[in-house]
Coordinates of C-alpha atoms in Angstrom, one line a residue:
X239 CA -4.2 187.9 87.1
X240 CA -1.6 188.7 84.5
X241 CA -0.1 185.2 85.0
X242 CA -3.2 183.7 83.3
X243 CA -2.1 185.4 80.1
X244 CA 0.9 183.0 80.0
X245 CA -1.5 180.2 78.9
X246 CA -1.9 180.4 75.1
X247 CA -5.1 178.4 75.0
X248 CA -6.8 180.7 77.5
X249 CA -5.6 183.7 75.6
X250 CA -7.1 182.4 72.4
X251 CA -10.4 181.6 74.1
X252 CA -10.7 185.1 75.6
X253 CA -9.9 186.6 72.2
X254 CA -12.7 184.5 70.6
X255 CA -15.3 185.6 73.2
X256 CA -14.3 189.3 72.9
X257 CA -14.0 189.4 69.1
X258 CA -17.3 191.3 68.8
X259 CA -16.4 193.9 71.4
X260 CA -14.0 196.4 69.8
X261 CA -13.5 198.2 73.1
X262 CA -12.3 195.0 74.9
X263 CA -10.0 194.2 72.0
X264 CA -8.6 197.7 72.2
X265 CA -8.0 197.2 75.9
X266 CA -6.2 194.0 75.1
X267 CA -4.0 195.8 72.6
X268 CA -3.0 198.5 75.1
X269 CA -2.3 196.1 78.0
X270 CA -0.2 193.6 76.0
X271 CA 2.8 194.6 78.1
X272 CA 1.3 192.3 80.8
X273 CA 0.9 189.4 78.4
X274 CA 3.7 186.9 77.8
X275 CA 5.3 186.9 74.3
X276 CA 3.8 183.4 73.5
X277 CA 0.3 184.6 74.5
X278 CA 0.7 187.7 72.4
X279 CA 1.6 185.5 69.4
X280 CA -1.5 183.4 69.9
X281 CA -3.8 186.4 70.5
X282 CA -2.8 188.3 67.4
X283 CA -1.6 185.5 65.1
X284 CA -5.0 185.3 63.4
X285 CA -6.7 188.6 62.7
X286 CA -10.3 188.9 61.4
X287 CA -12.1 192.1 60.4
X288 CA -12.8 193.2 64.0
X289 CA -9.3 192.8 65.4
X290 CA -7.9 194.2 62.1
X291 CA -9.9 197.4 62.8
X292 CA -8.4 197.6 66.3
X293 CA -4.9 197.3 65.0
X294 CA -5.2 200.0 62.4
X295 CA -7.1 202.2 64.9
X296 CA -4.1 201.8 67.2
X297 CA -2.0 203.8 64.7
X298 CA -4.5 206.6 64.3
X299 CA -3.6 209.8 66.1
X300 CA -7.3 210.7 66.5
X301 CA -8.3 207.4 68.0
X302 CA -10.4 207.6 71.2
X303 CA -9.9 203.9 72.2
X304 CA -6.3 204.4 73.3
X305 CA -5.7 207.1 75.8
X306 CA -1.9 207.2 75.3
X307 CA 0.5 209.3 73.4
X308 CA 1.0 208.9 69.6
X309 CA 4.5 207.6 70.1
X310 CA 3.3 204.9 72.5
X311 CA 0.5 203.8 70.2
X312 CA 2.9 203.6 67.3
X313 CA 5.3 201.5 69.4
X314 CA 2.5 199.1 70.4
X315 CA 1.3 198.8 66.8
X316 CA 4.8 198.0 65.5
X317 CA 5.2 195.4 68.3
X318 CA 1.8 193.7 67.6
X319 CA 2.1 193.8 63.8
X320 CA 5.0 191.4 64.0
X321 CA 2.8 188.8 65.5
X322 CA 0.2 188.9 62.7
X323 CA 0.4 185.7 60.6
X324 CA -3.1 185.5 59.0
X325 CA -5.5 188.3 58.0
X326 CA -9.0 187.1 57.0
X327 CA -11.2 189.9 55.7
X328 CA -13.8 187.5 54.1
X329 CA -16.4 187.6 56.8
X330 CA -17.5 191.1 55.7
X331 CA -16.1 193.7 53.4
X332 CA -13.8 196.3 55.1
X333 CA -15.9 199.2 53.9
X334 CA -19.3 197.6 54.5
X335 CA -22.4 198.5 52.4
X336 CA -21.7 202.2 53.0
X337 CA -17.9 202.8 53.2
X338 CA -18.3 206.5 53.9
X339 CA -19.1 205.7 57.5
X340 CA -16.1 203.5 58.0
X341 CA -12.6 205.0 58.5
X342 CA -10.7 201.7 58.6
X343 CA -9.3 202.2 55.2
X344 CA -8.1 205.7 56.0
X345 CA -6.4 204.5 59.1
X346 CA -4.8 201.7 57.1
X347 CA -3.4 204.3 54.7
X348 CA -2.1 206.4 57.6
X349 CA -0.3 203.4 59.1
X350 CA 1.1 202.6 55.6
X351 CA 2.4 206.1 55.1
X352 CA 3.9 206.3 58.6
X353 CA 6.2 203.3 58.3
X354 CA 9.8 203.8 59.3
X355 CA 11.1 201.9 56.3
X356 CA 9.1 202.8 53.1
X357 CA 9.8 199.5 51.3
X358 CA 9.0 197.2 54.3
X359 CA 5.5 195.5 54.6
X360 CA 3.1 196.8 57.1
X361 CA 2.8 193.3 58.7
X362 CA 6.3 191.6 58.3
X363 CA 5.2 188.2 59.4
X364 CA 2.0 188.1 57.3
X365 CA 1.8 184.8 55.4
X366 CA -1.9 184.3 54.6
X367 CA -4.2 187.0 53.3
X368 CA -7.9 186.6 52.3
X369 CA -10.0 189.4 51.1
X370 CA -13.7 189.7 50.0
X371 CA -13.7 192.8 47.8
X372 CA -17.0 194.6 47.8
X373 CA -15.7 198.1 47.2
X374 CA -12.8 199.9 45.6
X375 CA -11.3 200.5 49.1
X376 CA -11.2 196.7 49.7
X377 CA -9.1 196.3 46.5
X378 CA -6.8 199.1 47.5
X379 CA -6.5 197.7 51.0
X380 CA -5.5 194.3 49.5
X381 CA -2.9 196.1 47.4
X382 CA -1.4 197.6 50.5
X383 CA -1.4 194.3 52.5
X384 CA 0.0 192.1 49.7
X385 CA 3.8 191.6 49.8
X386 CA 6.3 189.2 48.2
X387 CA 6.6 186.9 51.3
X388 CA 3.0 185.7 51.3
X389 CA 2.3 182.0 51.1
X390 CA -1.5 182.1 50.5
X391 CA -3.5 184.8 48.8
X392 CA -7.3 184.6 48.3
X393 CA -9.4 187.2 46.5
X394 CA -13.2 187.1 46.0
X395 CA -14.9 189.9 44.1
X396 CA -18.4 191.0 45.2
X397 CA -18.8 194.5 43.8
X398 CA -21.4 196.1 46.1
X399 CA -20.9 199.5 44.6
X400 CA -22.4 198.5 41.3
X401 CA -25.7 197.1 42.8
X402 CA -27.7 200.3 43.4
X403 CA -28.3 203.5 41.5
X404 CA -29.3 204.5 38.0
X405 CA -27.5 203.1 35.0
X406 CA -25.0 205.9 34.6
X407 CA -23.9 205.7 38.3
X408 CA -23.6 201.9 38.1
X409 CA -21.5 202.1 34.9
X410 CA -19.2 204.7 36.5
X411 CA -18.9 202.7 39.7
X412 CA -18.1 199.5 37.7
X413 CA -15.4 201.4 35.8
X414 CA -13.8 202.6 39.0
X415 CA -14.0 199.2 40.6
X416 CA -12.4 197.7 37.4
X417 CA -9.7 200.3 37.5
X418 CA -8.9 199.4 41.1
X419 CA -8.9 195.7 40.3
X420 CA -6.5 196.3 37.4
X421 CA -4.2 198.2 39.8
X422 CA -4.3 195.2 42.2
X423 CA -3.4 192.8 39.4
X424 CA -0.5 195.1 38.6
X425 CA 0.7 194.6 42.2
X426 CA 0.2 190.9 42.0
X427 CA 2.0 190.7 38.7
X428 CA 5.2 191.7 40.5
X429 CA 5.3 188.1 41.6
X430 CA 6.3 186.2 44.6
X431 CA 8.6 183.2 44.9
X432 CA 7.1 182.1 48.2
X433 CA 3.4 182.1 47.1
X434 CA 2.1 178.5 47.1
X435 CA -1.7 179.0 47.1
X436 CA -3.7 181.4 45.0
X437 CA -7.5 181.8 44.9
X438 CA -9.2 184.1 42.5
X439 CA -13.0 184.0 42.5
X440 CA -14.0 186.7 40.0
X441 CA -17.5 185.5 39.1
X442 CA -18.7 187.3 36.0
X443 CA -16.6 190.4 36.6
X444 CA -14.5 190.0 33.5
X445 CA -14.1 192.4 30.5
X446 CA -11.7 192.6 27.6
X447 CA -9.5 195.0 29.5
X448 CA -8.8 192.3 32.1
X449 CA -8.0 189.4 29.9
X450 CA -4.4 190.2 29.1
X451 CA -3.6 191.0 32.8
X452 CA -5.2 187.7 34.0
X453 CA -3.5 185.5 31.4
X454 CA 0.0 186.7 32.3
X455 CA -0.6 187.0 36.0
X456 CA 0.4 183.4 36.9
X457 CA 3.8 183.6 35.4
X458 CA 5.0 185.6 38.4
X459 CA 4.4 182.7 40.8
X460 CA 6.8 179.9 39.8
X461 CA 6.4 177.9 43.0
X462 CA 2.6 177.9 43.0
X463 CA 1.2 174.6 44.2
X464 CA -2.5 175.2 44.6
X465 CA -4.7 177.2 42.3
X466 CA -8.5 177.8 42.8
X467 CA -10.6 179.9 40.4
X468 CA -14.1 180.2 38.9
X469 CA -15.3 180.6 35.4
X470 CA -13.7 184.1 35.2
X471 CA -10.3 182.3 35.0
X472 CA -11.6 179.4 32.8
X473 CA -10.0 180.7 29.6
X474 CA -7.6 179.2 27.1
X475 CA -4.7 181.6 27.9
X476 CA -5.1 181.1 31.7
X477 CA -5.2 177.3 31.3
X478 CA -2.1 177.5 29.2
X479 CA -0.2 179.3 31.9
X480 CA -1.6 177.0 34.7
X481 CA -0.8 173.9 32.7
X482 CA 2.8 174.8 32.4
X483 CA 3.5 175.5 36.1
X484 CA 6.0 172.8 37.1
X485 CA 5.2 172.7 40.8
X486 CA 1.4 172.8 40.6
X487 CA -0.2 170.1 42.7
X488 CA -3.9 171.0 43.2
X489 CA -6.4 172.7 40.9
X490 CA -10.0 173.6 41.6
X491 CA -12.3 175.2 39.1
X492 CA -15.7 176.0 40.5
X493 CA -18.8 177.4 38.9
X494 CA -22.5 177.9 39.9
X495 CA -23.9 177.6 36.4
X496 CA -24.3 174.6 34.0
X497 CA -23.4 176.7 31.0
X498 CA -20.0 177.7 32.4
X499 CA -18.1 178.4 29.2
X500 CA -17.9 182.2 28.4
X501 CA -19.6 183.2 25.2
X502 CA -17.5 182.7 22.1
X503 CA -14.9 180.5 23.8
X504 CA -14.5 176.8 23.3
X505 CA -11.8 174.6 24.7
X506 CA -10.0 173.0 21.7
X507 CA -6.6 172.8 23.2
X508 CA -4.0 170.5 21.7
X509 CA -0.8 171.0 23.7
X510 CA 2.4 169.9 22.1
X511 CA 4.1 169.4 25.4
X512 CA 2.6 167.7 28.5
X513 CA 0.5 169.9 30.7
X514 CA -0.2 169.6 34.4
X515 CA 2.8 167.3 34.7
X516 CA 2.9 167.4 38.5
X517 CA -0.8 167.6 39.2
X518 CA -2.0 165.4 42.1
X519 CA -5.5 166.6 42.8
X520 CA -8.1 168.3 40.6
X521 CA -11.6 169.5 41.4
X522 CA -13.8 170.4 38.4
X523 CA -17.1 171.8 39.7
X524 CA -17.9 172.9 36.1
X525 CA -19.8 172.1 33.0
X526 CA -19.7 168.6 31.7
X527 CA -17.9 169.2 28.3
X528 CA -15.5 171.7 29.9
X529 CA -14.5 169.2 32.6
X530 CA -13.8 166.4 30.1
X531 CA -11.7 168.8 28.0
X532 CA -9.6 169.7 31.0
X533 CA -9.1 166.0 31.9
X534 CA -7.6 165.3 28.5
X535 CA -4.9 167.9 29.3
X536 CA -3.7 166.3 32.5
X537 CA -0.5 164.3 32.1
X538 CA 0.5 164.1 35.8
X539 CA 0.1 161.3 38.3
X540 CA -3.4 162.3 39.4
X541 CA -4.4 160.9 42.8
X542 CA -7.7 162.7 43.7
X543 CA -10.4 163.5 41.1
X544 CA -13.6 165.3 41.9
X545 CA -16.2 166.0 39.2
X546 CA -19.3 168.1 40.0
X547 CA -22.1 168.1 37.5
X548 CA -25.1 169.0 39.8
X549 CA -26.6 171.2 37.1
X550 CA -26.1 169.0 34.1
X551 CA -28.6 166.4 33.1
X552 CA -26.5 163.3 32.5
X553 CA -27.5 160.1 30.7
X554 CA -25.9 156.7 30.6
X555 CA -23.4 157.5 27.8
X556 CA -22.2 160.5 29.7
X557 CA -21.6 158.5 32.9
X558 CA -19.7 155.8 31.0
X559 CA -17.6 158.5 29.4
X560 CA -16.8 159.9 32.8
X561 CA -15.8 156.5 34.0
X562 CA -13.5 155.9 31.0
X563 CA -11.8 159.2 31.4
X564 CA -11.2 158.6 35.1
X565 CA -9.8 155.1 34.4
X566 CA -7.1 156.7 32.3
X567 CA -5.4 157.6 35.6
X568 CA -5.8 154.0 36.9
X569 CA -2.1 153.7 37.8
X570 CA -2.2 156.4 40.4
X571 CA -5.9 157.3 41.2
X572 CA -6.6 157.0 44.9
X573 CA -9.9 159.0 45.4
X574 CA -12.8 159.5 43.0
X575 CA -15.8 161.7 43.8
X576 CA -18.7 162.4 41.5
X577 CA -21.6 164.8 42.2
X578 CA -24.1 164.4 39.3
X579 CA -27.7 164.9 38.3
X580 CA -29.4 162.3 36.1
X581 CA -31.7 163.4 33.4
X582 CA -35.4 162.4 33.4
X583 CA -35.4 159.7 30.7
X584 CA -38.5 157.8 29.5
X585 CA -36.3 155.2 27.9
X586 CA -34.9 152.9 30.7
X587 CA -32.0 152.0 28.5
X588 CA -30.6 155.5 28.7
X589 CA -30.7 155.6 32.5
X590 CA -27.4 155.1 34.3
X591 CA -27.0 152.0 36.4
X592 CA -24.1 150.6 38.5
X593 CA -22.7 149.0 35.3
X594 CA -22.1 152.5 34.0
X595 CA -19.2 152.8 36.5
X596 CA -17.7 149.5 35.4
X597 CA -14.7 151.2 33.8
X598 CA -13.6 152.4 37.3
X599 CA -12.7 148.8 38.1
X600 CA -9.5 149.4 36.3
X601 CA -8.4 151.7 39.2
X602 CA -6.8 149.0 41.3
X603 CA -5.3 151.5 43.8
X604 CA -8.6 153.2 44.6
X605 CA -9.1 153.9 48.3
X606 CA -12.1 156.3 48.3
X607 CA -15.2 156.1 46.1
X608 CA -17.8 158.8 46.7
X609 CA -21.0 159.1 44.5
X610 CA -23.6 161.7 45.2
X611 CA -26.4 161.2 42.6
X612 CA -29.6 163.0 42.0
X613 CA -32.2 161.2 39.8
X614 CA -35.9 160.9 39.0
X615 CA -38.1 159.5 41.6
X616 CA -38.5 155.8 41.7
X617 CA -35.2 155.2 39.9
X618 CA -31.8 154.8 41.4
X619 CA -28.4 153.2 41.0
X620 CA -29.1 149.6 41.8
X621 CA -26.2 148.1 43.8
X622 CA -27.1 144.5 44.6
X623 CA -25.4 141.8 46.6
X624 CA -24.0 140.4 43.4
X625 CA -21.9 143.5 43.0
X626 CA -20.1 143.0 46.3
X627 CA -17.5 140.5 45.1
X628 CA -16.5 142.5 42.0
X629 CA -16.0 145.6 44.2
X630 CA -13.8 143.7 46.6
X631 CA -11.8 141.9 43.8
X632 CA -11.2 145.1 41.8
X633 CA -10.6 147.5 44.6
X634 CA -8.7 145.6 47.2
X635 CA -7.4 148.8 48.9
X636 CA -10.9 150.3 49.3
X637 CA -11.2 152.2 52.6
X638 CA -14.2 154.5 52.2
X639 CA -17.3 153.9 50.1
X640 CA -20.1 156.4 49.8
X641 CA -23.3 156.2 47.8
X642 CA -25.8 158.9 48.3
X643 CA -28.9 159.1 46.1
X644 CA -31.6 161.9 46.3
X645 CA -34.7 162.3 44.2
X646 CA -34.9 165.3 41.8
X647 CA -38.0 167.4 41.6
X648 CA -39.5 168.4 38.2
X649 CA -42.9 168.7 36.7
X650 CA -42.8 165.2 35.1
X651 CA -42.1 163.2 38.2
X652 CA -43.6 163.0 41.7
X653 CA -41.2 163.2 44.6
X654 CA -40.6 159.8 46.2
X655 CA -39.2 159.7 49.8
X656 CA -38.1 156.1 49.4
X657 CA -34.4 155.5 49.3
X658 CA -32.4 153.7 46.6
X659 CA -32.4 150.0 46.3
X660 CA -29.0 149.1 47.5
X661 CA -27.5 145.8 48.8
X662 CA -29.0 144.2 51.9
X663 CA -27.5 144.2 55.3
X664 CA -26.1 140.7 54.6
X665 CA -24.4 142.1 51.5
X666 CA -23.1 145.1 53.6
X667 CA -21.4 142.7 56.1
X668 CA -20.1 140.7 53.1
X669 CA -18.5 143.9 51.8
X670 CA -16.8 144.6 55.1
X671 CA -15.5 141.0 55.2
X672 CA -14.1 140.9 51.7
X673 CA -12.4 144.4 51.8
X674 CA -9.8 144.1 54.6
X675 CA -9.1 147.9 54.6
X676 CA -12.7 149.1 54.4
X677 CA -13.7 151.0 57.5
X678 CA -16.5 153.5 56.5
X679 CA -19.6 153.0 54.4
X680 CA -22.0 155.9 53.8
X681 CA -25.5 155.3 52.4
X682 CA -28.6 157.5 52.0
X683 CA -30.9 155.1 53.8
X684 CA -30.7 151.8 55.6
X685 CA -33.9 149.7 55.7
X686 CA -34.1 146.9 58.3
X687 CA -36.6 144.2 57.2
X688 CA -39.1 142.8 59.5
X689 CA -37.4 139.4 59.6
X690 CA -33.6 139.3 59.2
X691 CA -32.0 136.1 58.1
X692 CA -29.4 134.4 60.2
X693 CA -26.3 136.5 60.6
X694 CA -23.5 135.4 58.2
X695 CA -20.3 133.9 59.7
X696 CA -17.0 134.9 58.2
X697 CA -13.5 133.7 59.0
X698 CA -12.2 136.0 61.6
X699 CA -8.6 135.5 60.5
X700 CA -9.2 136.6 57.0
X701 CA -10.9 139.8 58.3
X702 CA -8.7 141.0 61.1
X703 CA -5.2 139.7 60.4
X704 CA -5.3 141.0 56.8
X705 CA -6.0 144.5 58.0
X706 CA -3.2 144.5 60.6
X707 CA -5.3 143.6 63.6
X708 CA -8.6 145.0 64.9
X709 CA -10.2 147.8 62.9
X710 CA -13.1 150.1 63.7
X711 CA -16.0 149.8 61.3
X712 CA -18.5 152.6 60.7
X713 CA -21.8 152.8 58.8
X714 CA -23.0 156.4 58.2
X715 CA -26.5 157.0 57.0
X716 CA -29.1 159.8 56.5
X717 CA -32.1 157.6 57.3
X718 CA -32.7 154.4 59.3
X719 CA -36.0 152.6 58.8
X720 CA -37.5 149.6 60.5
X721 CA -41.0 148.2 60.9
X722 CA -41.0 147.8 64.7
X723 CA -38.5 147.4 67.5
X724 CA -38.6 143.6 67.3
X725 CA -35.9 143.8 64.7
X726 CA -33.5 145.6 67.0
X727 CA -32.0 142.5 68.7
X728 CA -31.4 140.8 65.4
X729 CA -29.9 144.1 64.0
X730 CA -27.7 144.3 67.1
X731 CA -26.5 140.7 66.4
X732 CA -25.6 141.8 62.9
X733 CA -23.6 144.7 64.2
X734 CA -22.2 143.4 67.4
X735 CA -19.4 141.3 65.9
X736 CA -21.2 137.9 66.2
X737 CA -20.8 137.3 62.5
X738 CA -17.0 137.3 62.8
X739 CA -16.6 141.0 62.1
X740 CA -15.4 143.7 64.5
X741 CA -18.3 145.7 66.0
X742 CA -20.0 148.0 63.5
X743 CA -20.9 151.5 64.8
X744 CA -23.8 153.4 63.2
X745 CA -23.4 157.2 62.8
X746 CA -25.7 159.9 61.4
X747 CA -24.6 161.5 58.1
X748 CA -25.6 165.1 57.8
X749 CA -27.4 165.8 54.4
X750 CA -25.9 168.1 51.8
X751 CA -27.1 171.6 52.3
X752 CA -29.5 173.0 49.7
X753 CA -30.5 169.6 48.1
X754 CA -34.3 169.2 48.2
X755 CA -34.5 169.9 51.9
X756 CA -38.3 170.2 51.8
X757 CA -38.8 166.8 50.1
X758 CA -36.2 164.2 50.8
X759 CA -35.3 165.7 54.2
X760 CA -38.8 166.8 55.2
X761 CA -39.0 164.3 58.0
X762 CA -35.2 164.3 58.6
X763 CA -34.4 165.0 62.3
X764 CA -30.8 164.6 63.3
X765 CA -31.8 164.3 67.0
X766 CA -34.3 161.5 66.3
X767 CA -31.8 159.6 64.1
X768 CA -29.1 160.1 66.7
X769 CA -31.4 158.6 69.4
X770 CA -32.2 155.6 67.1
X771 CA -28.5 155.0 66.4
X772 CA -27.5 155.3 70.0
X773 CA -30.1 152.7 71.0
X774 CA -28.8 150.3 68.3
X775 CA -25.2 150.9 69.2
X776 CA -25.8 150.3 72.9
X777 CA -27.4 146.9 72.1
X778 CA -24.6 146.0 69.6
X779 CA -22.0 146.9 72.2
X780 CA -23.7 144.5 74.7
X781 CA -23.7 141.7 72.1
X782 CA -20.0 142.3 71.3
X783 CA -19.1 142.3 75.0
X784 CA -20.9 138.9 75.6
X785 CA -19.2 137.5 72.4
X786 CA -15.8 138.4 73.8
X787 CA -16.7 137.0 77.2
X788 CA -17.6 133.6 75.6
X789 CA -14.4 133.5 73.7
X790 CA -12.3 134.3 76.8
X791 CA -14.1 131.6 78.8
X792 CA -13.3 129.0 76.1
X793 CA -9.6 129.9 76.2
X794 CA -9.3 130.5 80.0
X795 CA -7.0 128.0 81.8
X796 CA -6.5 127.5 85.5
X797 CA -3.3 126.4 87.2
X798 CA -3.3 123.0 88.9
X799 CA -4.0 123.1 92.6

């Protein structure tokens, strides 16, 4: 039986199935002498909250899970701790809702104090650490686990101790939690030359006492490449430090509120030297004005830009401003994503249309365009067949095109379950034909008319040879509508390659979580949509097979008798 432990994949599967049984994990920890070294590495390389509790329990002299001597337990702990590469404590706080009933932290402190070398880390091979801090013990545990050889560190504050009790108790608990957090910041401020990814999600847990520590924290990580934060770190001093990091490649600012700027703070930065000189990717899930202010600070060769304004009501001038600011990175921009909500406008001239994104045509190197738009019912971004050729001419390298539109619900407009008015199926095939690199199109809804026109015919050479041979084409959708099944054969002819295109495969696109599930997706059924698409794909495959058969028969030659 012990030979099965020599298979790393089997070891990993067993560990996943037993992750909720602390007794079984304890047995694995004590019988690791029967497991190969490679399987031990797979088994304990990734440590979650349950397996972390087993490891620290292994070092506790009073533990009842390990019926062996203290010296043997310490020897096993030292051996297993060298295999730990990742500790993820984000699934649940270490202390839980009531930390008095959990001795994990006390055992961790005992393991820390019983180290043979006081200056050595508890887990020497640890490179990735993620902590969801709900109690002061969580912060203190993160302080014990952090060391200078980490590559990734993620901290999210969720102070459970300040949720319950009277005002005096909550104030006292908040002060204790803040004191523990400042102590952790002091540990982080010692710096690390190997840390390349830092995540600090502090939410609203910010006070005047924390501002100086936060602003100078980033100076200790000269090789930082990825920085993720929320509005707690969206301050002028922090941006100044982040903007001057020479190796920074990726920045993500996220916020769950439209009014994201802290009170009394406005971004009026005018740097004298270029900021974000090496930035490649930026994700600003923030307020509209704040995001535009940050874009003006970027001087690096930006390749990926994501802007999230789901809680801002945008009008046509706002969308045009976004397009103009994005086009300032036209020389390098490869991917552009926008998540926006349109305001309910009575004046149709103020409502954004496809022409509002015309400035993006300057981005000749664009490969991915993703638009997720929420607007009033009955109005949508109209993308007609006449827009197909400008798209193909201005974005010759386009590979992925996504346009999702969902209705917004408010008291002035009724909910409409009709999808947006996009280009027809003829225009869709035309888009695939004119864009030699395009392989995936994602739409909210695809409507099949009762009578389809004759399938278009394109030059197969201009479609396949320009893209380096055959390519797989995909059409992802949230809804597929047709009047009756009589349109299926014609639809299969459209998709089966008879128009000169490679076969087109339909796939269901899962809707975004939390967006009007009870309205737009009230009748959404992934199983029903999958059955529809499987039916169409099967017919299209048959059409494509017969089309290839006809071509092979025309070119087939027989030797002379």
